[in-house]
Amino acid sequence: MNVIGLDSGSTTTKGVLFAQNKLVKKCLVSTSGDPIRAAEQVITELDENKQYQVVATGYGRKLLNADKAVTEITCHAKGAAYLSEGIQNVIDIGGQDSKVIRMDTKGHVLDFNMNDKCAAGTGRFVEVLMRTLGEEIEHIDSFVASAEPIKINSMCTVFAESEVISLIGRGEKREDIALGVLHSIAARISNQHRQINPEQGPIFFSGGLSHSKKVTELVAEYTKKEVYYDQELSQYAGAIGAALIGMQQKNFFC
């Protein structure tokens, strides 16, 4: 039986196909305000023959016609454990929320902390401020390569955007402002991480911002821990966890 794990995020929709207990295909598309369309696009790309079962997670999971819906925390823990064996701490910075998870070595959740009340500290926060600076988020590492950070005091997206505009008006360098934004993100997520009294050991970093080498370095600096990530699959951790849960609980498909 093929199992598709689907992570319906606010910014992107990610999917993975497991066949014969192996990850054989992955797909990512922009959600673009239409999680149903995005999910259908991912599923079609992964398995045109429709020989699959779907386990969904993410903010749009309840909108989808999936065989099972599972919470994000559970799926991200399972996915991180798959990608980094023995890991017990996870930081996920998504488009809409940021999550910190503490778990045992088998991926069972012991505690978690989730910021889902506003965009502060999320990928959306960075995306909005980078757009204000006239630069795409995909180019952030090269943009800040030689920058010196300027402190950003506001974590509310609206106030931070006004602060960034004021800093530009003062003649501050755009790249210095951008690096200040990244420092503020890392500081916030490290505080969130400390609130769950994490076990000793490294952190697995997932979510869209895990593709940024600079953000990964700053998360390590502020948490004072070694940070692991998978360059190819970190962003798929939730989808991978959903598929793994599907394979482990085959009875619910019967």
Short mmCIF file of C-alpha atoms in Angstrom, two decimals:
data_model
loop_
_atom_site.label_atom_id
_atom_site.label_comp_id
_atom_site.label_asym_id
_atom_site.label_seq_id
_atom_site.Cartn_x
_atom_site.Cartn_y
_atom_site.Cartn_z
CA MET A 1 0.00 0.00 0.00
CA ASN A 2 1.23 3.48 -0.89
CA VAL A 3 0.84 6.20 1.71
CA ILE A 4 0.94 9.93 0.98
CA GLY A 5 1.78 12.23 3.86
CA LEU A 6 0.40 15.71 3.24
CA ASP A 7 1.36 18.84 5.19
CA SER A 8 -1.10 21.61 4.33
CA GLY A 9 0.69 24.79 5.40
CA SER A 10 -0.37 28.41 5.12
CA THR A 11 2.46 29.23 2.72
CA THR A 12 3.34 25.92 1.09
CA THR A 13 1.78 22.48 0.80
CA LYS A 14 4.23 19.60 1.08
CA GLY A 15 3.68 15.95 0.23
CA VAL A 16 5.70 12.73 0.30
CA LEU A 17 4.94 9.31 -1.12
CA PHE A 18 6.03 6.19 0.75
CA ALA A 19 5.94 2.89 -1.14
CA GLN A 20 7.21 -0.39 0.30
CA ASN A 21 8.08 1.55 3.47
CA LYS A 22 10.46 3.86 1.57
CA LEU A 23 10.22 7.52 0.71
CA VAL A 24 10.16 7.49 -3.09
CA LYS A 25 8.86 10.93 -4.09
CA LYS A 26 8.26 14.41 -2.72
CA CYS A 27 6.47 17.52 -3.92
CA LEU A 28 6.06 21.11 -2.72
CA VAL A 29 3.74 23.77 -4.13
CA SER A 30 2.58 27.21 -3.04
CA THR A 31 -0.68 27.06 -1.10
CA SER A 32 -1.70 30.48 -2.50
CA GLY A 33 -4.80 30.76 -0.30
CA ASP A 34 -6.35 27.57 -1.69
CA PRO A 35 -5.29 24.53 0.38
CA ILE A 36 -7.70 22.16 -1.40
CA ARG A 37 -6.34 22.97 -4.86
CA ALA A 38 -2.76 22.80 -3.59
CA ALA A 39 -3.35 19.42 -1.95
CA GLU A 40 -4.91 18.02 -5.11
CA GLN A 41 -1.95 19.26 -7.14
CA VAL A 42 0.55 17.61 -4.79
CA ILE A 43 -1.34 14.30 -4.71
CA THR A 44 -1.60 14.17 -8.52
CA GLU A 45 2.12 14.86 -8.83
CA LEU A 46 2.99 12.13 -6.33
CA ASP A 47 0.74 9.33 -7.61
CA GLU A 48 -1.23 9.75 -10.84
CA ASN A 49 -2.57 6.17 -10.56
CA LYS A 50 -4.45 7.03 -7.36
CA GLN A 51 -3.23 3.88 -5.61
CA TYR A 52 -2.69 5.48 -2.22
CA GLN A 53 -4.06 6.45 1.17
CA VAL A 54 -3.64 10.01 2.47
CA VAL A 55 -2.75 11.17 5.97
CA ALA A 56 -2.94 14.95 6.33
CA THR A 57 -1.50 17.41 8.81
CA GLY A 58 -1.04 21.17 8.93
CA TYR A 59 -3.41 24.08 9.34
CA GLY A 60 -5.57 23.00 6.36
CA ARG A 61 -5.80 19.31 7.23
CA LYS A 62 -9.48 19.40 8.20
CA LEU A 63 -10.43 20.94 4.85
CA LEU A 64 -9.01 18.03 2.89
CA ASN A 65 -10.70 14.78 1.99
CA ALA A 66 -7.95 12.70 3.61
CA ASP A 67 -8.23 9.21 5.08
CA LYS A 68 -6.91 10.52 8.38
CA ALA A 69 -5.94 13.89 9.89
CA VAL A 70 -3.20 14.13 12.52
CA THR A 71 -1.97 17.10 14.57
CA GLU A 72 1.13 18.97 13.44
CA ILE A 73 3.03 18.40 16.67
CA THR A 74 2.75 14.62 16.42
CA CYS A 75 3.74 14.58 12.75
CA HIS A 76 6.71 16.92 13.10
CA ALA A 77 8.06 14.84 15.98
CA LYS A 78 7.78 11.62 13.96
CA GLY A 79 9.29 13.24 10.89
CA ALA A 80 12.23 14.71 12.79
CA ALA A 81 12.95 11.35 14.42
CA TYR A 82 12.99 9.75 10.96
CA LEU A 83 15.35 12.36 9.54
CA SER A 84 17.68 12.49 12.56
CA GLU A 85 17.68 9.27 14.57
CA GLY A 86 17.70 9.73 18.34
CA ILE A 87 16.91 13.48 18.20
CA GLN A 88 14.89 14.76 21.19
CA ASN A 89 14.44 18.45 20.42
CA VAL A 90 12.74 20.00 17.42
CA ILE A 91 12.34 23.60 16.31
CA ASP A 92 10.00 24.18 13.39
CA ILE A 93 9.55 27.68 11.98
CA GLY A 94 6.67 27.61 9.54
CA GLY A 95 4.86 30.27 7.57
CA GLN A 96 2.11 30.79 10.14
CA ASP A 97 3.49 29.45 13.43
CA SER A 98 6.61 28.31 15.21
CA LYS A 99 6.83 25.10 17.22
CA VAL A 100 9.26 23.72 19.77
CA ILE A 101 8.92 20.04 20.62
CA ARG A 102 10.59 17.84 23.23
CA MET A 103 10.27 14.12 22.70
CA ASP A 104 11.81 10.75 23.52
CA THR A 105 14.26 9.01 21.21
CA LYS A 106 11.43 7.24 19.36
CA GLY A 107 9.62 10.42 18.39
CA HIS A 108 6.93 10.36 21.09
CA VAL A 109 6.00 13.89 22.18
CA LEU A 110 6.76 14.74 25.81
CA ASP A 111 6.14 18.50 25.74
CA PHE A 112 5.72 21.30 23.24
CA ASN A 113 5.32 25.02 22.85
CA MET A 114 3.55 26.63 19.91
CA ASN A 115 3.30 30.25 18.84
CA ASP A 116 0.16 30.43 16.71
CA LYS A 117 -1.46 33.69 17.82
CA CYS A 118 0.32 36.02 15.42
CA ALA A 119 2.98 36.01 12.71
CA ALA A 120 5.75 37.10 15.09
CA GLY A 121 8.75 34.82 14.82
CA THR A 122 7.49 32.96 11.74
CA GLY A 123 8.48 32.65 8.13
CA ARG A 124 5.72 35.09 7.22
CA PHE A 125 7.30 37.69 9.53
CA VAL A 126 10.61 37.38 7.68
CA GLU A 127 8.92 37.34 4.27
CA VAL A 128 6.98 40.56 4.94
CA LEU A 129 10.02 42.42 6.26
CA MET A 130 12.25 41.22 3.43
CA ARG A 131 9.65 42.43 0.94
CA THR A 132 9.71 45.82 2.69
CA LEU A 133 13.48 45.81 2.18
CA GLY A 134 13.03 45.03 -1.52
CA GLU A 135 14.60 41.58 -1.42
CA GLU A 136 13.23 38.06 -1.87
CA ILE A 137 13.42 35.72 1.12
CA GLU A 138 15.12 33.07 -1.07
CA HIS A 139 18.19 35.33 -1.36
CA ILE A 140 18.50 36.09 2.33
CA ASP A 141 21.82 34.32 2.97
CA SER A 142 23.70 36.16 0.22
CA PHE A 143 21.94 39.42 1.13
CA VAL A 144 23.21 39.41 4.74
CA ALA A 145 26.59 37.77 4.06
CA SER A 146 28.65 40.83 5.03
CA ALA A 147 26.07 42.64 7.17
CA GLU A 148 26.23 43.92 10.74
CA PRO A 149 22.92 43.46 12.59
CA ILE A 150 20.78 46.37 13.69
CA LYS A 151 18.53 45.62 16.64
CA ILE A 152 14.85 45.24 15.80
CA ASN A 153 12.72 46.01 18.84
CA SER A 154 9.24 45.15 17.54
CA MET A 155 8.09 41.56 17.09
CA CYS A 156 4.57 42.42 15.93
CA THR A 157 4.70 42.25 12.13
CA VAL A 158 2.88 45.57 11.66
CA PHE A 159 5.06 47.49 14.13
CA ALA A 160 8.24 45.79 12.90
CA GLU A 161 7.44 46.81 9.34
CA SER A 162 7.02 50.42 10.48
CA GLU A 163 10.32 50.15 12.38
CA VAL A 164 12.08 48.81 9.28
CA ILE A 165 10.70 51.66 7.17
CA SER A 166 11.96 54.16 9.79
CA LEU A 167 15.42 52.56 9.76
CA ILE A 168 15.54 52.80 5.96
CA GLY A 169 14.56 56.46 6.26
CA ARG A 170 17.49 56.99 8.65
CA GLY A 171 19.85 55.69 6.00
CA GLU A 172 20.65 52.34 7.60
CA LYS A 173 21.87 49.63 5.23
CA ARG A 174 19.14 47.26 4.09
CA GLU A 175 21.29 44.19 4.67
CA ASP A 176 22.07 45.28 8.24
CA ILE A 177 18.35 45.65 8.92
CA ALA A 178 17.68 42.21 7.42
CA LEU A 179 20.30 40.59 9.65
CA GLY A 180 18.72 42.32 12.63
CA VAL A 181 15.41 40.71 11.68
CA LEU A 182 17.05 37.27 11.63
CA HIS A 183 18.62 37.88 15.05
CA SER A 184 15.20 38.81 16.43
CA ILE A 185 13.71 35.57 15.04
CA ALA A 186 16.49 33.45 16.55
CA ALA A 187 16.21 35.19 19.91
CA ARG A 188 12.47 34.65 20.04
CA ILE A 189 12.56 30.97 19.11
CA SER A 190 15.36 30.33 21.62
CA ASN A 191 13.20 31.81 24.39
CA GLN A 192 10.33 29.62 23.23
CA HIS A 193 12.70 26.63 23.28
CA ARG A 194 13.79 27.30 26.87
CA GLN A 195 10.19 27.40 28.11
CA ILE A 196 9.75 23.64 27.72
CA ASN A 197 12.93 22.82 29.67
CA PRO A 198 14.46 20.77 26.86
CA GLU A 199 16.63 17.73 27.46
CA GLN A 200 20.33 18.01 26.81
CA GLY A 201 21.27 17.32 23.25
CA PRO A 202 21.08 18.77 19.75
CA ILE A 203 18.10 20.33 17.99
CA PHE A 204 16.57 19.31 14.68
CA PHE A 205 15.54 22.39 12.68
CA SER A 206 12.64 22.08 10.24
CA GLY A 207 10.35 24.43 8.33
CA GLY A 208 11.01 26.80 5.46
CA LEU A 209 13.64 28.88 7.27
CA SER A 210 15.76 25.77 7.86
CA HIS A 211 16.99 26.25 4.27
CA SER A 212 18.79 29.39 5.40
CA LYS A 213 22.31 28.66 6.57
CA LYS A 214 22.40 31.99 8.43
CA VAL A 215 19.15 31.36 10.31
CA THR A 216 20.39 27.89 11.26
CA GLU A 217 23.65 29.37 12.57
CA LEU A 218 21.76 31.98 14.61
CA VAL A 219 19.41 29.37 16.11
CA ALA A 220 22.51 27.43 17.24
CA GLU A 221 24.07 30.63 18.62
CA TYR A 222 21.03 31.70 20.63
CA THR A 223 20.07 28.24 21.93
CA LYS A 224 23.73 27.34 22.57
CA LYS A 225 23.13 23.92 21.08
CA GLU A 226 24.18 22.00 18.01
CA VAL A 227 21.53 22.28 15.31
CA TYR A 228 20.90 19.56 12.71
CA TYR A 229 18.87 19.88 9.53
CA ASP A 230 18.39 17.99 6.30
CA GLN A 231 19.01 20.27 3.32
CA GLU A 232 16.66 18.30 1.09
CA LEU A 233 13.96 17.11 3.50
CA SER A 234 13.76 19.38 6.58
CA GLN A 235 10.80 21.25 5.12
CA TYR A 236 9.00 17.91 4.62
CA ALA A 237 9.24 16.77 8.26
CA GLY A 238 5.50 17.15 8.92
CA ALA A 239 4.52 15.32 5.73
CA ILE A 240 7.01 12.53 6.45
CA GLY A 241 5.63 12.13 9.96
CA ALA A 242 2.08 11.94 8.62
CA ALA A 243 3.06 9.17 6.16
CA LEU A 244 4.92 7.23 8.87
CA ILE A 245 1.86 7.36 11.12
CA GLY A 246 -0.19 6.06 8.22
CA MET A 247 2.12 3.11 7.72
CA GLN A 248 2.20 2.32 11.43
CA GLN A 249 -1.59 2.40 11.76
CA LYS A 250 -2.71 0.56 8.63
CA ASN A 251 -5.82 -0.74 10.38
CA PHE A 252 -7.58 2.62 10.14
CA PHE A 253 -7.63 2.25 6.37
CA CYS A 254 -9.54 -1.04 6.52
#
